[in-house]
Tab-separated table of C-alpha atoms in Angstrom:
chain	number	residue	atom	x	y	z
Y	28	MET	CA	-16.117	-21.346	-6.395
Y	29	LYS	CA	-14.337	-25.048	-7.610
Y	30	ASP	CA	-13.824	-26.490	-5.103
Y	31	LYS	CA	-13.203	-29.297	-4.326
Y	32	LYS	CA	-15.187	-31.987	-1.789
Y	33	ILE	CA	-13.604	-31.172	1.031
Y	34	ASN	CA	-13.668	-33.913	4.733
Y	35	TRP	CA	-14.181	-32.734	7.986
Y	36	ILE	CA	-12.728	-33.177	11.834
Y	37	SER	CA	-13.019	-31.513	15.071
Y	38	VAL	CA	-10.134	-31.538	17.137
Y	39	SER	CA	-8.880	-29.923	19.869
Y	40	LYS	CA	-5.959	-26.951	20.621
Y	41	GLU	CA	-3.773	-30.329	22.135
Y	42	GLU	CA	-4.405	-32.156	19.214
Y	43	LEU	CA	-4.113	-30.118	16.800
Y	44	PHE	CA	-0.117	-30.533	16.643
Y	45	ASP	CA	0.037	-34.312	15.729
Y	46	VAL	CA	-2.635	-34.053	13.194
Y	47	ILE	CA	-1.111	-31.191	11.104
Y	48	PHE	CA	2.457	-33.250	11.862
Y	49	ASN	CA	1.601	-37.091	12.121
Y	50	ILE	CA	1.021	-37.336	8.247
Y	51	LYS	CA	0.610	-41.361	8.796
Y	52	GLN	CA	-2.308	-41.352	11.244
Y	53	LEU	CA	-3.996	-38.337	9.745
Y	54	ASP	CA	-6.585	-40.892	7.612
Y	55	MET	CA	-7.084	-42.602	11.110
Y	56	PHE	CA	-8.297	-39.333	12.441
Y	57	PHE	CA	-10.900	-38.396	9.361
Y	58	TRP	CA	-11.710	-42.493	10.123
Y	59	LYS	CA	-12.354	-41.989	13.864
Y	60	ASN	CA	-13.433	-38.472	14.485
Y	61	LYS	CA	-15.558	-37.528	10.769
Y	62	ILE	CA	-17.786	-34.930	11.249
Y	63	SER	CA	-21.326	-33.559	9.385
Y	64	ASP	CA	-21.863	-30.649	11.924
Y	65	PHE	CA	-20.055	-28.164	12.817
Y	66	ASP	CA	-18.958	-27.910	16.670
Y	67	VAL	CA	-16.912	-24.464	16.983
Y	68	HIS	CA	-18.646	-23.251	19.664
Y	69	SER	CA	-17.276	-26.097	22.420
Y	70	GLY	CA	-13.551	-24.594	21.442
Y	71	LYS	CA	-12.993	-26.903	19.084
Y	72	VAL	CA	-10.786	-26.779	15.413
Y	73	LEU	CA	-12.149	-27.357	12.576
Y	74	VAL	CA	-10.158	-28.873	10.215
Y	75	GLY	CA	-10.176	-29.372	6.748
Y	76	ALA	CA	-9.005	-31.681	3.978
Y	77	VAL	CA	-8.972	-32.996	0.416
Y	78	GLU	CA	-8.214	-36.164	-0.535
Y	79	SER	CA	-4.868	-36.688	-1.654
Y	80	GLN	CA	-2.313	-38.896	-4.017
Y	81	SER	CA	0.604	-38.905	-1.622
Y	82	ILE	CA	1.354	-43.030	-0.294
Y	83	ASP	CA	1.364	-41.710	3.155
Y	84	SER	CA	-2.027	-40.893	3.326
Y	85	LYS	CA	-5.084	-40.279	1.475
Y	86	HIS	CA	-6.651	-36.778	2.915
Y	87	LYS	CA	-4.175	-33.531	2.555
Y	88	ILE	CA	-5.068	-30.698	4.900
Y	89	CYS	CA	-6.413	-27.247	3.050
Y	90	MET	CA	-8.340	-25.352	5.847
Y	91	LEU	CA	-8.262	-24.336	9.625
Y	92	VAL	CA	-11.379	-22.603	10.554
Y	93	ILE	CA	-12.086	-21.368	14.569
Y	94	ASP	CA	-15.019	-19.532	16.185
Y	95	ASP	CA	-14.918	-15.741	16.891
Y	96	ALA	CA	-15.205	-16.491	20.531
Y	97	TYR	CA	-11.766	-18.647	20.514
Y	98	PHE	CA	-9.640	-17.793	18.396
Y	99	LYS	CA	-7.299	-15.486	21.092
Y	100	ASP	CA	-7.523	-18.536	23.670
Y	101	ILE	CA	-6.696	-21.741	20.660
Y	102	LEU	CA	-3.408	-18.463	19.776
Y	103	SER	CA	-2.225	-17.542	22.987
Y	104	TRP	CA	-2.097	-21.876	24.113
Y	105	LEU	CA	-0.125	-22.582	20.458
Y	106	ARG	CA	2.461	-19.263	20.898
Y	107	VAL	CA	3.766	-20.825	24.067
Y	108	TYR	CA	3.281	-24.717	23.987
Y	109	ALA	CA	3.418	-25.357	20.579
Y	110	GLU	CA	5.206	-22.527	18.592
Y	111	GLU	CA	6.303	-24.720	15.765
Y	112	LEU	CA	2.774	-24.404	14.745
Y	113	PHE	CA	2.921	-20.673	14.886
Y	114	PRO	CA	1.207	-19.048	12.536
Y	115	LEU	CA	-1.177	-22.180	11.435
Y	116	SER	CA	-1.345	-19.989	7.714
Y	117	GLN	CA	2.037	-21.636	6.915
Y	118	TYR	CA	0.245	-24.814	6.855
Y	119	ALA	CA	-2.923	-24.175	5.518
Y	120	ARG	CA	-5.857	-21.777	5.012
Y	121	VAL	CA	-6.993	-20.170	8.251
Y	122	MET	CA	-9.845	-18.440	8.918
Y	123	LEU	CA	-12.952	-17.145	11.126
Y	124	TYR	CA	-15.710	-18.841	11.804
Y	125	SER	CA	-18.241	-16.227	10.947
Y	126	ASP	CA	-15.719	-15.573	7.558
Y	127	TYR	CA	-17.271	-19.099	7.336
Y	128	LYS	CA	-20.339	-19.400	7.029
Y	129	GLN	CA	-20.040	-15.910	5.196
Y	130	ILE	CA	-18.459	-17.349	2.161
Y	131	ILE	CA	-21.061	-20.391	2.160
Y	132	SER	CA	-24.355	-18.844	2.687
Y	133	ARG	CA	-23.500	-16.040	-0.385
Y	134	GLY	CA	-27.291	-15.250	-1.483
Y	135	GLU	CA	-28.334	-14.720	-5.531
Y	136	TYR	CA	-27.618	-10.922	-5.573
Y	137	LEU	CA	-23.404	-10.029	-6.061
Y	138	LEU	CA	-21.707	-7.168	-6.331
Y	139	SER	CA	-20.323	-7.535	-8.856
Y	140	GLU	CA	-23.077	-7.811	-11.296
Y	141	GLU	CA	-22.497	-4.103	-10.089
Y	142	ILE	CA	-19.207	-2.618	-10.821
Y	143	ASN	CA	-17.123	-4.950	-13.157
Y	144	SER	CA	-13.868	-5.972	-13.013
Y	145	GLU	CA	-12.234	-3.348	-14.960
Y	146	GLU	CA	-13.273	0.095	-12.732
Y	147	LEU	CA	-13.123	-1.471	-9.873
Y	148	ALA	CA	-9.119	-1.671	-11.499
Y	149	CYS	CA	-9.071	2.149	-12.284
Y	150	LEU	CA	-10.043	2.960	-8.471
Y	151	ALA	CA	-6.411	0.360	-7.477
Y	152	VAL	CA	-4.880	2.508	-9.862
Y	153	GLY	CA	-6.111	6.026	-8.872
Y	154	GLU	CA	-5.362	4.567	-5.161
Y	155	ALA	CA	-1.890	3.367	-5.883
Y	156	LEU	CA	-1.208	6.985	-7.996
Y	157	ALA	CA	-3.031	9.185	-4.801
Y	158	ILE	CA	-0.487	6.704	-2.424
Y	159	SER	CA	2.435	7.414	-4.123
Y	160	ASP	CA	5.321	9.394	-2.608
Y	161	SER	CA	6.640	10.649	-6.161
Y	162	ASN	CA	5.829	11.515	-8.978
Y	163	ILE	CA	5.130	8.193	-11.471
Y	164	GLU	CA	4.933	7.999	-14.940
Y	165	LEU	CA	1.688	5.567	-15.694
Y	166	LYS	CA	3.725	3.318	-18.140
Y	167	ASN	CA	6.818	3.271	-15.480
Y	168	MET	CA	4.380	2.595	-12.557
Y	169	ALA	CA	5.110	-1.166	-11.338
Y	170	LEU	CA	1.722	-3.630	-10.624
Y	171	SER	CA	3.167	-5.196	-7.013
Y	172	ARG	CA	2.096	-0.901	-5.602
Y	173	LEU	CA	-0.957	-2.565	-6.613
Y	174	SER	CA	-1.267	-4.818	-3.881
Y	175	SER	CA	-0.719	-2.837	-0.928
Y	176	CYS	CA	-4.117	-0.323	-1.857
Y	177	TYR	CA	-6.572	-1.009	0.041
Y	178	THR	CA	-8.902	-1.239	-2.885
Y	179	LEU	CA	-7.119	-4.595	-3.986
Y	180	PRO	CA	-8.878	-6.208	-0.920
Y	181	MET	CA	-11.840	-4.452	-1.361
Y	182	ALA	CA	-11.977	-4.925	-5.445
Y	183	ARG	CA	-11.859	-9.138	-4.382
Y	184	VAL	CA	-14.226	-9.368	-1.908
Y	185	ILE	CA	-16.713	-8.040	-4.374
Y	186	PHE	CA	-15.463	-10.318	-7.279
Y	187	ASN	CA	-14.964	-12.971	-5.800
Y	188	HIS	CA	-18.104	-12.894	-2.771
Y	189	GLY	CA	-20.169	-10.188	-4.310
Y	190	SER	CA	-21.151	-9.807	-0.798
Y	191	ASP	CA	-22.318	-6.243	0.911
Y	192	GLU	CA	-21.444	-8.049	4.540
Y	193	LEU	CA	-18.435	-9.825	2.971
Y	194	LEU	CA	-17.714	-5.828	2.136
Y	195	THR	CA	-17.676	-4.151	5.664
Y	196	VAL	CA	-16.428	-6.661	7.012
Y	197	CYS	CA	-13.452	-6.187	4.932
Y	198	GLN	CA	-13.628	-2.410	5.645
Y	199	LYS	CA	-14.038	-2.275	9.141
Y	200	ARG	CA	-10.657	-4.338	9.213
Y	201	LEU	CA	-8.623	-2.382	6.760
Y	202	SER	CA	-9.514	0.612	8.684
Y	203	ALA	CA	-8.633	-1.374	11.924
Y	204	ILE	CA	-4.797	-1.448	9.849
Y	205	ALA	CA	-5.350	2.564	8.819
Y	206	ARG	CA	-4.970	3.430	12.088
Y	207	ASP	CA	-2.088	1.485	13.990
Y	208	ASN	CA	0.420	3.697	14.373
Y	209	ARG	CA	3.241	0.393	13.540
Y	210	PHE	CA	2.018	0.923	10.012
Y	211	LEU	CA	2.860	3.775	7.422
Y	212	LYS	CA	0.225	5.896	6.989
Y	213	ARG	CA	-1.562	6.600	4.112
Y	214	SER	CA	-2.964	9.684	1.983
Y	215	VAL	CA	-6.468	7.386	1.155
Y	216	SER	CA	-8.498	6.574	3.923
Y	217	VAL	CA	-10.340	3.699	3.603
Y	218	GLU	CA	-14.025	5.859	4.308
Y	219	GLN	CA	-12.557	7.980	0.899
Y	220	LEU	CA	-13.161	4.969	-0.357
Y	221	ASP	CA	-15.998	3.482	0.596
Y	222	ARG	CA	-16.770	7.063	-0.531
Y	223	ALA	CA	-15.323	5.974	-3.950
Y	224	LEU	CA	-17.707	3.280	-4.159
Y	225	TYR	CA	-20.625	4.131	-3.308
Y	226	PHE	CA	-20.512	7.254	-5.893
Y	227	LEU	CA	-19.792	4.211	-8.807
Y	228	ARG	CA	-22.374	2.564	-7.507
Y	229	SER	CA	-25.120	4.858	-7.630
Y	230	PHE	CA	-24.316	6.504	-10.776
Y	231	LYS	CA	-23.601	3.060	-12.472
Y	232	ALA	CA	-27.080	2.470	-10.804
Y	233	ILE	CA	-29.270	5.553	-12.432
Y	234	SER	CA	-27.302	4.887	-15.764
Y	235	PHE	CA	-26.778	8.871	-16.633
Y	236	TYR	CA	-24.618	7.797	-19.675
Y	237	GLU	CA	-23.919	10.691	-22.552
Y	238	SER	CA	-22.329	10.074	-26.009
Y	239	ASP	CA	-20.562	12.901	-24.981
Y	240	VAL	CA	-17.817	13.217	-23.255
Y	241	TYR	CA	-18.162	15.950	-21.651
Y	242	GLU	CA	-21.877	16.156	-20.295
Y	243	SER	CA	-20.524	12.621	-19.227
Y	244	VAL	CA	-17.778	13.911	-16.733
Y	245	PHE	CA	-19.921	18.041	-16.175
Y	246	LYS	CA	-22.936	15.680	-15.012
Y	247	PHE	CA	-20.578	13.550	-12.998
Y	248	ALA	CA	-19.216	16.843	-11.029
Y	249	ASN	CA	-22.673	18.001	-10.151
Y	250	GLU	CA	-23.847	14.844	-9.194
Y	251	ILE	CA	-20.498	14.812	-6.784
Y	252	ILE	CA	-20.773	18.135	-5.223
Y	253	ASN	CA	-25.115	17.852	-4.427
Y	254	ASN	CA	-24.914	14.485	-3.298
Y	255	ASN	CA	-22.119	15.544	-1.018
Y	256	ILE	CA	-23.741	16.921	2.146
Y	257	ASP	CA	-21.277	16.931	4.848
Y	258	SER	CA	-19.592	20.088	3.424
Y	259	ASN	CA	-20.108	23.665	2.400
Y	260	LYS	CA	-21.991	23.651	-1.032
Y	261	ASP	CA	-21.605	27.479	-0.903
Y	262	SER	CA	-18.164	27.905	-0.684
Y	263	PHE	CA	-16.985	30.284	-2.451
Y	264	VAL	CA	-13.917	28.312	-4.814
Y	265	VAL	CA	-16.171	25.674	-5.171
Y	266	TYR	CA	-18.171	27.643	-6.955
Y	267	GLU	CA	-15.157	29.441	-9.078
Y	268	ILE	CA	-14.162	26.092	-9.803
Y	269	LYS	CA	-17.952	24.773	-11.021
Y	270	LYS	CA	-18.321	27.334	-13.229
Y	271	LEU	CA	-14.852	27.754	-14.924
Y	272	LEU	CA	-15.423	23.618	-15.579
Y	273	THR	CA	-17.845	24.475	-17.659
Y	274	LEU	CA	-15.327	27.032	-20.629
Y	275	MET	CA	-14.369	22.903	-21.311
Y	276	ARG	CA	-16.622	23.073	-23.316
Y	277	SER	CA	-14.333	24.139	-25.967
Y	278	ASP	CA	-13.045	22.435	-28.748
Y	279	SER	CA	-9.946	24.412	-28.377
Y	280	ILE	CA	-7.798	21.671	-26.764
Y	281	GLU	CA	-5.441	25.771	-25.737
Y	282	GLU	CA	-8.448	27.755	-24.442
Y	283	ARG	CA	-8.994	24.553	-22.371
Y	284	VAL	CA	-5.974	24.039	-20.914
Y	285	ILE	CA	-6.132	27.927	-19.922
Y	286	ALA	CA	-9.117	26.672	-18.330
Y	287	PHE	CA	-7.150	24.848	-16.139
Y	288	ASN	CA	-5.025	26.836	-15.286
Y	289	ASN	CA	-7.200	29.135	-14.434
Y	290	ILE	CA	-8.401	26.620	-11.947
Y	291	SER	CA	-5.549	25.468	-10.558
Y	292	ASN	CA	-4.966	29.371	-9.535
Y	293	HIS	CA	-8.096	29.402	-6.836
Y	294	LEU	CA	-6.564	26.718	-5.401
Y	295	SER	CA	-4.364	28.685	-3.083
Y	296	ASN	CA	-7.168	30.189	-1.100
Y	297	ILE	CA	-8.338	26.548	-0.153
Y	298	THR	CA	-7.669	25.953	3.857
Y	299	SER	CA	-11.255	23.626	4.873
Y	300	GLU	CA	-10.432	20.663	4.358
Y	301	ASP	CA	-14.326	19.593	3.907
Y	302	VAL	CA	-13.844	22.429	0.847
Y	303	ALA	CA	-10.614	20.222	-0.301
Y	304	ASN	CA	-13.030	17.002	-0.690
Y	305	ASP	CA	-15.368	18.547	-2.560
Y	306	VAL	CA	-12.363	20.597	-4.674
Y	307	SER	CA	-10.850	17.137	-5.980
Y	308	PRO	CA	-13.666	15.826	-7.756
Y	309	LEU	CA	-14.185	18.944	-9.572
Y	310	ILE	CA	-10.196	19.119	-10.419
Y	311	ALA	CA	-9.915	15.806	-11.895
Y	312	ALA	CA	-12.486	16.252	-13.833
Y	313	ALA	CA	-10.758	19.544	-15.134
Y	314	ALA	CA	-7.647	17.556	-16.212
Y	315	PHE	CA	-9.366	14.198	-17.611
Y	316	LEU	CA	-11.485	17.255	-19.897
Y	317	VAL	CA	-8.769	19.006	-20.537
Y	318	GLY	CA	-7.850	15.356	-22.745
Y	319	ARG	CA	-11.303	14.281	-23.582
Y	320	SER	CA	-9.304	11.650	-22.456
Y	321	THR	CA	-6.710	9.888	-19.568
Y	322	SER	CA	-4.092	11.968	-22.061
Y	323	HIS	CA	-3.566	14.403	-19.837
Y	324	LEU	CA	-2.708	12.438	-15.979
Y	325	PHE	CA	0.424	14.322	-15.711
Y	326	LEU	CA	-1.431	17.899	-15.201
Y	327	LEU	CA	-2.468	16.229	-11.565
Y	328	ASN	CA	1.284	15.504	-10.847
Y	329	LYS	CA	2.148	18.968	-8.875
Y	330	ILE	CA	-1.736	19.287	-7.593
Y	331	GLY	CA	-1.216	15.579	-6.235
Y	332	LYS	CA	1.095	16.408	-3.830
Y	333	SER	CA	-1.260	18.710	-1.881
Y	334	PHE	CA	-4.183	17.609	-3.419
Y	335	PRO	CA	-3.739	13.226	-3.312
Y	336	ILE	CA	-7.225	12.449	-3.514
Y	337	VAL	CA	-7.297	13.960	-7.229
Y	338	PHE	CA	-6.049	10.954	-8.710
Y	339	LEU	CA	-8.211	8.071	-6.903
Y	340	TRP	CA	-11.990	10.849	-8.470
Y	341	PHE	CA	-9.392	10.437	-11.952
Y	342	GLY	CA	-9.669	6.806	-11.521
Y	343	ILE	CA	-13.964	6.817	-10.853
Y	344	ILE	CA	-14.151	8.934	-13.407
Y	345	ALA	CA	-12.439	7.134	-15.971
Y	346	ALA	CA	-13.371	3.706	-14.715
Y	347	LEU	CA	-17.286	5.585	-15.399
Y	348	VAL	CA	-17.041	6.956	-18.890
Y	349	GLY	CA	-15.156	3.756	-19.838
Y	350	SER	CA	-11.768	2.628	-22.420
Y	351	LYS	CA	-13.488	5.136	-24.832
Y	352	ALA	CA	-11.449	7.251	-23.248
Y	353	TRP	CA	-8.345	5.807	-22.307
Y	354	ASP	CA	-5.324	6.535	-23.305
Y	355	PHE	CA	-2.585	3.561	-24.926
Y	356	SER	CA	-1.156	4.370	-21.366
Y	357	TRP	CA	-4.028	3.640	-18.477
Y	358	LEU	CA	-5.463	1.019	-20.919
Y	359	ARG	CA	-2.285	-0.991	-20.193
Y	360	VAL	CA	-2.137	-0.548	-16.062
Y	361	VAL	CA	-5.921	-1.149	-15.859
Y	362	LYS	CA	-5.146	-4.488	-17.913
Y	363	GLY	CA	-2.503	-6.137	-15.179
Y	364	ALA	CA	-3.966	-4.320	-12.056
Y	365	GLU	CA	-7.716	-6.151	-13.826
Y	366	ARG	CA	-5.510	-9.503	-13.760
Y	367	LEU	CA	-5.133	-8.878	-9.721
Y	368	ILE	CA	-8.337	-8.436	-9.761
Y	369	MET	CA	-9.865	-11.481	-11.986
Y	370	PRO	CA	-8.250	-15.072	-10.562
Y	371	SER	CA	-10.836	-16.921	-9.166
Y	372	LEU	CA	-10.590	-18.239	-5.062
Y	373	ILE	CA	-10.664	-20.951	-4.887
Y	374	ILE	CA	-11.479	-21.655	-0.706
Y	375	SER	CA	-9.582	-25.578	-0.709
Y	376	ASP	CA	-6.105	-23.869	-2.203
Y	377	VAL	CA	-3.633	-22.635	0.340
Y	378	SER	CA	-4.033	-19.420	1.148
Y	379	PRO	CA	-0.936	-17.205	-0.639
Y	380	ALA	CA	-0.211	-14.707	2.338
Y	381	ASP	CA	1.806	-14.884	4.961
Y	382	VAL	CA	-0.544	-14.627	7.843
Y	383	SER	CA	-4.044	-14.992	8.248
Y	384	TRP	CA	-6.556	-12.032	9.647
Y	385	LEU	CA	-7.541	-13.433	12.548
Y	386	GLU	CA	-3.707	-14.340	14.249
Y	387	PHE	CA	-2.256	-11.032	12.385
Y	388	SER	CA	-5.305	-8.693	14.460
Y	389	TRP	CA	-4.584	-11.124	17.014
Y	390	LEU	CA	-0.633	-10.303	17.170
Y	391	LEU	CA	-1.351	-6.793	17.123
Y	392	ASP	CA	-3.614	-6.704	20.626
Y	393	VAL	CA	-1.270	-8.949	22.647
Y	394	SER	CA	1.557	-6.261	22.063
Y	395	ASN	CA	2.707	-2.599	21.263
Y	396	ASP	CA	6.015	-4.062	19.475
Y	397	SER	CA	6.213	-4.651	15.544
Y	398	GLU	CA	8.336	-6.745	16.190
Y	399	LEU	CA	6.794	-9.983	16.932
Y	400	LEU	CA	5.131	-8.928	13.383
Y	401	ASN	CA	9.529	-9.127	11.422
Y	402	ASP	CA	9.490	-12.457	13.134
Y	403	LEU	CA	7.159	-14.051	11.077
Y	404	PRO	CA	7.622	-16.020	8.059
Y	405	LYS	CA	7.071	-13.537	4.720
Y	406	MET	CA	8.009	-13.640	1.385
Y	407	LEU	CA	9.163	-10.399	1.661
Y	408	PRO	CA	11.736	-9.069	4.176
Y	409	ARG	CA	9.762	-5.936	5.228
Y	410	THR	CA	6.614	-6.866	3.456
Y	411	LEU	CA	3.713	-8.769	5.115
Y	412	SER	CA	1.235	-9.756	3.667
Y	413	VAL	CA	-2.152	-9.999	4.910
Y	414	GLU	CA	-5.260	-12.038	4.433
Y	415	VAL	CA	-7.825	-10.023	5.493
Y	416	VAL	CA	-10.656	-11.955	4.785
Y	417	PRO	CA	-10.215	-15.250	2.383
Y	418	GLY	CA	-8.820	-14.545	-0.795
Y	419	ALA	CA	-8.310	-10.699	-0.045
Y	420	THR	CA	-5.074	-10.080	0.826
Y	421	LEU	CA	-3.217	-6.700	1.486
Y	422	HIS	CA	0.478	-6.291	1.172
Y	423	ILE	CA	1.244	-4.187	4.110
Y	424	ARG	CA	4.616	-2.468	4.957
Y	425	LEU	CA	6.327	-2.577	8.323
Y	426	GLY	CA	8.096	0.220	9.999
Y	427	GLY	CA	7.106	3.027	12.461
Y	428	GLY	CA	4.185	5.331	13.017
Y	429	VAL	CA	4.850	7.810	9.999
Y	430	SER	CA	3.657	9.259	6.765
Y	431	GLU	CA	4.960	7.928	3.620
Y	432	GLN	CA	5.432	11.347	2.370
Y	433	GLU	CA	7.083	12.255	5.909
Y	434	TYR	CA	9.220	8.896	5.441
Y	435	SER	CA	10.473	10.826	1.928
Y	436	LYS	CA	10.768	14.292	4.143
Y	437	ARG	CA	13.631	12.553	6.404
Y	438	ASN	CA	15.580	10.568	4.262
Y	439	ASP	CA	15.695	14.255	2.505
Y	440	ILE	CA	16.768	15.565	4.924
Y	441	SER	CA	19.883	12.709	5.891
Y	442	LEU	CA	20.822	12.849	2.086
Y	443	ARG	CA	21.175	16.147	2.504
Y	444	GLU	CA	22.854	16.292	6.289
Y	445	ARG	CA	25.549	13.752	4.734
Y	446	ALA	CA	26.267	15.999	1.803
Y	447	LEU	CA	27.028	18.644	4.506
Y	448	GLU	CA	29.056	16.604	6.069
Y	449	ASP	CA	30.540	15.445	3.475
Y	450	ALA	CA	30.969	18.976	2.659
Y	451	VAL	CA	33.017	20.014	5.909
Y	452	PHE	CA	35.164	16.640	5.725
Y	453	HIS	CA	36.260	17.657	2.447
Y	454	PHE	CA	36.962	21.597	3.876
Y	455	LEU	CA	38.709	20.383	6.620
Y	456	ASN	CA	40.882	18.158	4.405
Y	457	LEU	CA	41.660	20.766	2.705
Y	458	SER	CA	42.415	23.327	5.557
Y	459	ASN	CA	44.940	20.772	7.443
Y	460	LYS	CA	46.660	20.011	4.047
Y	461	LEU	CA	46.839	24.167	3.471
Y	462	GLN	CA	48.073	25.075	7.247
Y	463	GLU	CA	50.667	21.661	7.264
Y	464	GLN	CA	51.824	23.663	3.601
Y	465	VAL	CA	52.149	27.094	5.005
Y	466	PHE	CA	53.734	25.058	8.008
Y	467	ASN	CA	56.377	23.424	5.687
Y	468	ILE	CA	57.241	26.680	3.612
Y	469	ILE	CA	58.223	29.437	6.899
Y	470	GLU	CA	60.180	25.916	8.037
Y	471	ASP	CA	61.861	26.257	4.871
Y	472	LYS	CA	63.126	29.572	5.425
Y	473	ASN	CA	64.038	29.686	8.864
Y	474	ARG	CA	66.207	26.075	7.699
Y	475	VAL	CA	69.797	27.079	6.973
Y	476	PRO	CA	70.972	24.898	4.359
Y	477	SER	CA	74.125	23.295	5.120
Y	478	SER	CA	75.551	24.175	1.287
Y	479	SER	CA	75.585	28.084	2.610
Y	480	LYS	CA	76.848	27.387	6.447
Y	481	LYS	CA	79.952	25.685	4.476
Y	482	LEU	CA	80.012	28.710	2.615
Y	483	LYS	CA	80.533	30.856	5.908
Y	484	SER	CA	82.647	29.503	7.299
Y	485	SER	CA	84.875	28.386	4.884
Y	486	SER	CA	84.834	31.960	3.880
Y	487	GLY	CA	85.422	33.115	7.408
Y	488	ASP	CA	88.045	30.305	7.661
Y	489	PHE	CA	90.032	32.788	4.220
Y	490	ARG	CA	89.415	35.878	6.677
Y	491	ASN	CA	91.121	34.390	9.701
Y	492	LYS	CA	94.372	33.764	7.509
Y	493	ASN	CA	94.551	36.762	5.626
Y	494	SER	CA	94.891	38.907	8.930
Y	495	THR	CA	97.205	36.305	10.312
Y	496	LYS	CA	99.173	37.444	6.954
Y	497	GLY	CA	98.856	40.911	7.841
Y	498	LYS	CA	99.884	40.902	11.208
């Protein structure tokens, strides 16, 4: 991390307003209160600043560090007595003291030496496909979808911090978001992503790669089944699919397509969630082996509606086999995802997120109403970006507690209802018009024309005259 030198002062929550807004006296604050040892256990806020070229001050506030035991009390006080300061993320990067200690005391061992950015990008693309509520062509997928994936903040932690401890913290916080009913539910859980990372790291460690794509993928599928102790390894469906997977060894693509179709036919027999978890990597492996590359991803579109996790396993397989087996569409999206993972964290820079984790988690605790989150200043109207750990941001869609699939179904239902209402409305209009026309026809028949009346009266007069003459 290429951080600038940070000078620190320790202030009380009551002094925080003057420190942030009274820029002209900021230098005086740093001259009188500059500290060398952190003191956060007394409930004070650590204010970090870098050198500034501004005329008003030689210091520019860049960071606010609050102790884990006091942040709720401090934020509650600010919310009531200094509302202009909330959220503090508007003015500087805000973090817990425990996060800051983890960042500055990381060891020499780095997770990024185990998993590279390309492999992490493959996982992110796989998750993005899995949580999509409709079939998306890979070449048309917007990279903004990746910002809502749980994989992205986890990948940022691995790439920027390389710390198992911070990765665990990140996963726990993502799990807390996933459990909250105020946010849209995902079809891929944090636990499934953690399991995917475990397999990716363990398979890379044993280095069993083969020059032949089939052998690499088949060994990968075998390892998943053999290491998955939580599910029923004796399942008949798993056994049959695993047996059919050997037919993918054929050099004929027609035979491989037939084998894939036969594998797909067994999916209707799956009734257990554990068996479904076992089958998903096998299905992903089968789709990959049809084209011996990522070219036949589209085979999973229909299956993915029932087993969305297959897309994540497809991404893991692509990561393990490497770019030699990537088609152009997969390569382009992965390189785009890699650009979101690779930027280095400069801790002294202001965070691009809308809100820090400590402020976000505090808001979740104080109220069950999502209006507090909607009232926060945001870059996008229905999306809140949260810095889960420093340098790792997640975009969260604000909404109800329904899943994206249910949300889509409700939209479809409302559209059908609207179409039905329009049809009934037009039918009633036509009925009214028809009634008017029928009424007019009947009225015309009953109405005697004035000309015929005159003719009748004149003929009557003529008859009367003739009768008179006859008399």
